Amino acid sequence: MLKSWKFWAVVAVIGGLTAMFASGFGHDPKLVPSPLVHRPAPGFKVTELNTGAPLSLESLKGTPFVLNFFASWCVACRDEARLLESAYLRWGQDPSKLRVIGIAIQDTPEAARAFAKRYGKTYYLALDDAAGDVSLNYGLYGVPETFFVDAKGIIRYKQIGAVTPEVLEEQIPKLIASREQP
Amino acid sequence: MLPDLGYVLLTAALAVSLYGVVVPHLGVVRNNWNLVRSAQFATIVNFVLVAGASAVLMHAFLADDFSVRFVWEHSSSDLPLFYKISAFWGGMEGSLLFWDFVLAAFSAVVAYGYQRNNREVIPYVIATLNVVHVFLLSLLVTYSNPLATQSPVPVEGRGLNPLLQHPAMAMHPPMLYLGYIAFSVPFAFAIASLIRGKLDNAWVVSTRRWTLAAWFALTVGLMLGGQWAYEELGWGGYWGWDPVENAALMPWLTGTAFLHSVLLQEKRNMMKVWNMVLIIVTFGLSIMGTFIVRSGVLNSVHAFAQSNVGPAFLVFLAFAMLVAFTLMFKRIRLLESRHTADSLVSRESAFLLNNLLLIGICFTVFLGTVFPLLAEAIGGTKLSIQAPFFNTIVGPLGIGLLFLIGIGTLIAWRHSTWDYLVRNFRVPVILGLLTSGVLFALGIHHPGALIVFGGAVFTGYILGSDFYKAVRARASQMEIGFAEAIVGTVRRNQQRWGGMLIHFGVVFLIVGVSGNWFHQEYNLTLTENRPVTVGSYKLLFKGQRTEKKLNATLHEAVIEVYRDGELVDTLKPARSFYPTQPEPLTEVAIHRTVREDLYLVLASENQGGTVTIRALINPLVMVAWFAFPLFTLGTAIAIFYKPRRLEEPVTEDRLGYI
Amino acid sequence: MTPMSHQRRLRRLVLAVAALLLLAVLAGPAWGLSDREIDLRVQGITEMLRCPTCQGISVRDSEASFSQQIRAKVRRMVEEGQSDDDIKAYFVSRYGEWILRAPPAQGLGLVVWLAPLGALVLAGGLIGWRLYRSHQNPTERLHQEDKGSLTPDQRERIARDLQRFEEED
């Protein structure tokens, strides 16, 4: 029996399948890596929620930015709301060094404004239109999702789910540093 | 207090199961039948203990005892009685207890019911079943304790997910489990036969009825799941090729193949190695099915929270498969038969082809289900494999099976001559082609549909005429009436005619499923009192209504359905709002006729009093459901027969083929 | 008619024709498609895209908000005249390969599509080969082997049981 190649083939198949299934542990099958990372950020054109001030990708040329997608109805967005605001206060005070932008999706202007007020958001906030142009263009499939874009307009990192202080500490200095790179 | 008692019972059951693994082996080795007898008795003790623990859990549900964490997680005091009972298997811990309870019952039956013909193997049958017990009970007393208590005791339970509050969904898990567990019996006999080196056909013949019952339970479980998906989920289909659906389908496929190829073993002494492989794989797939459902390794509708039983199931699965295949290879000399099919044109070949197609489908389903995992493990990429892949490949194979049923019924054992083929197949082939021709002339040009309908007539005619000829022969031979002849014919060979009914069921199922090729879809906004045409129906929206039903608030759209000017139905598709759920659930409204289902989903209620609905016309759905009574009747006829008693206990392989 | 108004009329005519032509050019891509054709194309494309927030359902079948937005976007792209492949490629570039419900038939995807057929052919071939091989050594050899080891009693029992068996079927 030990000489039979068929036996060892069966053992190999059992072993291989077990290994394959075991590799699935600890992976969340719902987390999908984005093809946009390391690629140029897609274009967008929005207007500010309260003032109506316009903003487009072109106008941000040369400036790194943090683009956060959220919604007033999203539970996890509450967790990260104040974190983003403190990141803005810490790093985003000079708009030529870093911009922090929030876009509410599938929401109404009133609800978005109320959410912003409740969590003390003072940075640039906009509302994606009903057609979801910006969200689809950024391959969104849930909120919150946050994109970290460097000075050359390349997406360095995408955070799926609420941002954590560690992620902000790690990614934002890199974005700011990218301005000096040739 | 009571839950703790239940937990003690489970621990005791674990100890008894361990006894039941070791002692039968000792009894054989020391040639002491008393030891084996004590192990038989131990299965009864085990059953009593597990039944006791189950009774404790059931009592906790019925008494709304929220100190038991599992009850708190899955029940609430306002839950209807039926769902309080079904909440028992509404979560992992309870399902495992249910599994062990049923297995304990089956083990006791098997321990005492097979002593006469299977004395040699019974000790190891008991031991094998107890190994499964040890696995389940170890989980139940450690990670997966359904009787774990919590304090402080909450006032109210979390309630059952409203999606699950549907009669089909309540019965779906127990039916599937019954199937999986029933397949453990032939598996245990197979392992025991391998251990003892007793490799005649006794294990196959003795467990035939278990196999049939297991097949039936799995079939019903799968159909109930499909019915629930159709009526509750609101996307208009009944089978989505979700990983968990596939996990239950795979053992069904190998089980069906096994059901057929054991006939080859009994009649022609062929395929002994293959049958061993099939039953081992079927058992393995049922464990793997539970693993996929419970481990969170694959993305699916059923994705329960990733629990820690995943690794335990994987280890047990790998262990069971390794041991089983090692045993098989050890005894392979005794299994290899010298018989193969004599000719390509024979019933043997039809059986081989049956297995080939079924295993081909199983392989496809398996590949499509695990490939995303494989692709990620090897290449790091995320892929999706969903319905389009499965439908494209499984479709043609299923159609092949449709024709094969007819061919296999008519073709003779060993060899069929060309004359025989022409003589017997002429009429069914002509009828099939005629059907396709007529349908084509009537405007149906879909090639798949033409093939399926023609094939259904071909196979249906063969099945029917086969029975008719036998009845007529008996009626004329014995000079009795037709009705009496029917009863007599069926009784003479219940397995064959029960099988015929089941095959008819398969034909109906395939025809019903092929209705999907013709489904139509409309997205409409309805204004009050303005009729809208959908297919051959006119829909008249009569307004919105709000209704309170038990624990939910329903927002209904009242829609009158007219056909040929007459009011045929009033449908009320709704969205139900439950206090515990953020998003409303869709309540689908269906008007069913044999020809088609009119299926309405309320998509949104708009400002201005209009509603947007999604209307689907799903042809032939009732035809598919009609397979269910055919399966039931066929299985009942096939299963309740007296098995032919083997004249003498058979010992070695050569005489084994009788 | 004065020459002046004649000129003006001519100018107006030219402008009108130019406007019509411009309109035709702008509407051109959607010209070829009727409403029903657009519906069918949208259905076909959305059938192949998976709803990003659901499990196992297509964009076509799902009522989730993202799916509704994707359906509307696909419709706009079809009306603009983009091809099925272009539209699918757009979504793949934003969401990844994962958004397609079945992998395209290249690279790793090709393996998945061909494997079942390959397995069937292999298995069928194996069975066919073994049948062919056993034909070289048919059952006569079997009978010869057994002749020495069966007692007449056993042979009689076999014959009896065989007959009973043939009758059953």
XYZ file of N, CA and C in Angstrom, chain A residues 88-172:
255
model
N -7.525 66.421 10.836
C -7.590 67.679 10.092
C -6.967 68.810 10.894
N -7.324 68.845 12.176
C -6.814 69.924 13.015
C -5.303 69.817 13.164
N -4.809 68.590 13.162
C -3.383 68.401 13.401
C -2.549 68.629 12.145
N -2.997 68.059 11.009
C -2.180 68.105 9.813
C -2.746 68.958 8.697
N -4.065 69.211 8.781
C -4.714 69.765 7.591
C -4.937 71.261 7.647
N -4.339 71.939 8.593
C -4.602 73.369 8.745
C -4.022 74.164 7.595
N -2.947 73.662 6.982
C -2.367 74.351 5.828
C -2.842 73.638 4.571
N -3.801 74.265 3.854
C -4.387 73.554 2.704
C -3.394 73.284 1.590
N -2.231 73.927 1.625
C -1.270 73.609 0.566
C -0.466 72.371 0.908
N -0.512 71.969 2.186
C 0.237 70.768 2.585
C -0.616 69.511 2.526
N -1.856 69.651 2.949
C -2.747 68.478 2.974
C -4.194 68.943 3.014
N -5.048 68.277 2.223
C -6.471 68.572 2.295
C -7.184 67.366 2.905
N -8.188 67.638 3.695
C -9.053 66.563 4.203
C -10.451 66.807 3.644
N -10.980 65.814 2.985
C -12.269 65.967 2.285
C -13.202 64.834 2.701
N -14.453 65.191 2.950
C -15.446 64.166 3.264
C -16.588 64.221 2.275
N -16.982 63.091 1.734
C -18.115 63.053 0.801
C -19.168 62.114 1.369
N -20.369 62.652 1.574
C -21.479 61.833 2.065
C -22.156 61.176 0.872
N -22.486 59.907 1.010
C -23.133 59.216 -0.107
C -24.522 58.763 0.292
N -25.410 58.637 -0.688
C -26.769 58.143 -0.491
C -27.431 58.805 0.708
N -27.315 60.103 0.737
C -27.769 60.851 1.911
C -28.514 62.097 1.478
N -29.174 62.764 2.419
C -29.793 64.055 2.109
C -28.908 65.158 2.674
N -28.980 66.375 2.096
C -28.132 67.467 2.607
C -28.369 67.727 4.093
N -29.638 67.676 4.499
C -29.948 67.977 5.903
C -29.293 66.958 6.827
N -29.455 65.661 6.489
C -28.904 64.618 7.370
C -27.388 64.718 7.420
N -26.784 64.998 6.249
C -25.329 65.090 6.222
C -24.853 66.257 7.074
N -25.547 67.391 6.946
C -25.148 68.574 7.740
C -25.288 68.286 9.223
N -26.397 67.620 9.585
C -26.628 67.318 11.001
C -25.534 66.418 11.540
N -25.150 65.424 10.730
C -24.087 64.500 11.142
C -22.786 65.275 11.344
N -22.488 66.163 10.400
C -21.253 66.932 10.491
C -21.245 67.794 11.747
N -22.394 68.403 11.991
C -22.483 69.289 13.154
C -22.303 68.477 14.425
N -22.956 67.316 14.464
C -22.917 66.494 15.669
C -21.511 66.066 16.020
N -20.698 65.769 15.010
C -19.343 65.288 15.287
C -18.303 66.375 15.084
N -18.761 67.584 14.926
C -17.839 68.717 14.895
C -16.915 68.727 13.708
N -17.411 68.307 12.552
C -16.536 68.297 11.377
C -16.414 69.703 10.816
N -15.170 70.175 10.652
C -14.990 71.522 10.112
C -14.303 71.518 8.754
N -13.899 70.355 8.273
C -13.206 70.362 6.984
C -14.217 70.316 5.837
N -13.681 70.279 4.607
C -14.518 70.379 3.428
C -15.436 69.161 3.326
N -16.742 69.411 3.276
C -17.705 68.309 3.166
C -18.579 68.514 1.959
N -18.862 67.412 1.245
C -19.723 67.505 0.068
C -20.697 66.334 0.075
N -21.624 66.367 -0.872
C -22.626 65.313 -0.967
C -22.569 64.721 -2.364
N -22.453 63.421 -2.446
C -22.477 62.775 -3.750
C -23.900 62.796 -4.273
N -24.057 62.957 -5.572
C -25.415 63.066 -6.110
C -26.137 61.715 -6.053
N -27.431 61.744 -6.360
C -28.256 60.536 -6.245
C -27.747 59.430 -7.155
N -27.110 59.812 -8.256
C -26.634 58.783 -9.178
C -25.379 58.103 -8.665
N -24.768 58.710 -7.622
C -23.592 58.067 -7.046
C -22.387 58.108 -7.943
N -22.276 59.166 -8.750
C -21.152 59.247 -9.703
C -19.807 59.063 -9.043
N -19.591 59.828 -7.950
C -18.257 59.762 -7.339
C -18.040 58.398 -6.678
N -19.056 57.896 -5.965
C -18.857 56.611 -5.272
C -18.558 55.491 -6.246
N -19.283 55.446 -7.372
C -19.029 54.380 -8.329
C -17.652 54.545 -8.941
N -17.275 55.809 -9.187
C -15.988 56.053 -9.806
C -14.834 55.633 -8.901
N -15.096 55.618 -7.611
C -14.079 55.196 -6.668
C -14.257 53.752 -6.216
N -15.153 53.010 -6.881
C -15.303 51.596 -6.577
C -15.781 51.351 -5.157
N -16.694 52.193 -4.712
C -17.175 52.083 -3.339
C -18.169 50.950 -3.207
N -18.065 50.173 -2.166
C -19.118 49.185 -1.909
C -19.555 49.185 -0.463
N -19.252 50.252 0.230
C -19.734 50.379 1.587
C -19.175 51.659 2.168
N -19.671 52.006 3.331
C -19.074 53.139 4.042
C -18.766 52.689 5.466
N -17.724 53.237 6.066
C -16.839 54.264 5.506
C -15.673 53.674 4.716
N -15.229 54.395 3.719
C -14.001 54.032 3.031
C -13.172 55.302 2.889
N -11.880 55.191 3.084
C -11.036 56.382 3.058
C -9.844 56.154 2.143
N -9.600 57.135 1.263
C -8.490 57.035 0.326
C -7.406 58.025 0.711
N -6.160 57.564 0.667
C -5.023 58.431 0.964
C -4.265 58.671 -0.336
N -4.326 59.916 -0.830
C -3.774 60.232 -2.151
C -2.580 61.155 -2.000
N -1.475 60.828 -2.688
C -0.269 61.640 -2.513
C -0.248 62.830 -3.454
N 0.864 63.568 -3.397
C 0.948 64.834 -4.136
C 0.890 64.629 -5.644
N 1.272 63.455 -6.110
C 1.225 63.217 -7.548
C -0.141 62.709 -7.994
N -1.053 62.599 -7.046
C -2.389 62.137 -7.399
C -2.528 60.626 -7.428
N -1.545 59.915 -6.857
C -1.622 58.450 -6.833
C -2.226 58.014 -5.496
N -3.127 57.066 -5.563
C -3.719 56.549 -4.323
C -2.686 55.645 -3.653
N -2.305 56.011 -2.453
C -1.309 55.221 -1.745
C -1.944 54.080 -0.957
N -3.120 54.340 -0.419
C -3.712 53.368 0.511
C -5.211 53.588 0.565
N -5.934 52.465 0.700
C -7.387 52.569 0.876
C -7.757 51.876 2.177
N -8.471 52.571 3.009
C -8.927 51.961 4.262
C -10.388 51.573 4.112
N -10.652 50.285 4.312
C -12.033 49.825 4.281
C -12.523 49.729 5.713
N -13.599 50.420 6.006
C -14.053 50.469 7.388
C -13.465 51.706 8.065
N -13.817 51.857 9.332
C -13.400 53.073 10.036
C -11.882 53.168 10.111
N -11.373 54.412 9.995
C -9.916 54.605 10.144
C -9.561 54.472 11.617
N -8.342 54.088 11.849
C -7.830 53.999 13.222
C -6.709 55.015 13.384
N -6.405 55.383 14.614
C -5.297 56.331 14.823
C -3.997 55.825 14.201
N -3.789 54.513 14.249
C -2.537 53.966 13.696
C -2.434 54.213 12.203
N -3.550 53.959 11.519
C -3.551 54.158 10.068
C -3.262 55.609 9.734
N -3.909 56.534 10.476
C -3.698 57.954 10.199
C -2.255 58.342 10.470
N -1.710 57.868 11.581
C -0.315 58.173 11.943
C 0.646 57.686 10.876
N 0.276 56.555 10.290
C 1.209 55.955 9.338
C 1.112 56.597 7.972
N -0.118 56.849 7.515
C -0.304 57.251 6.125
C -0.130 58.749 5.899
N -0.629 59.557 6.824
C -0.653 61.003 6.537
C 0.752 61.601 6.433
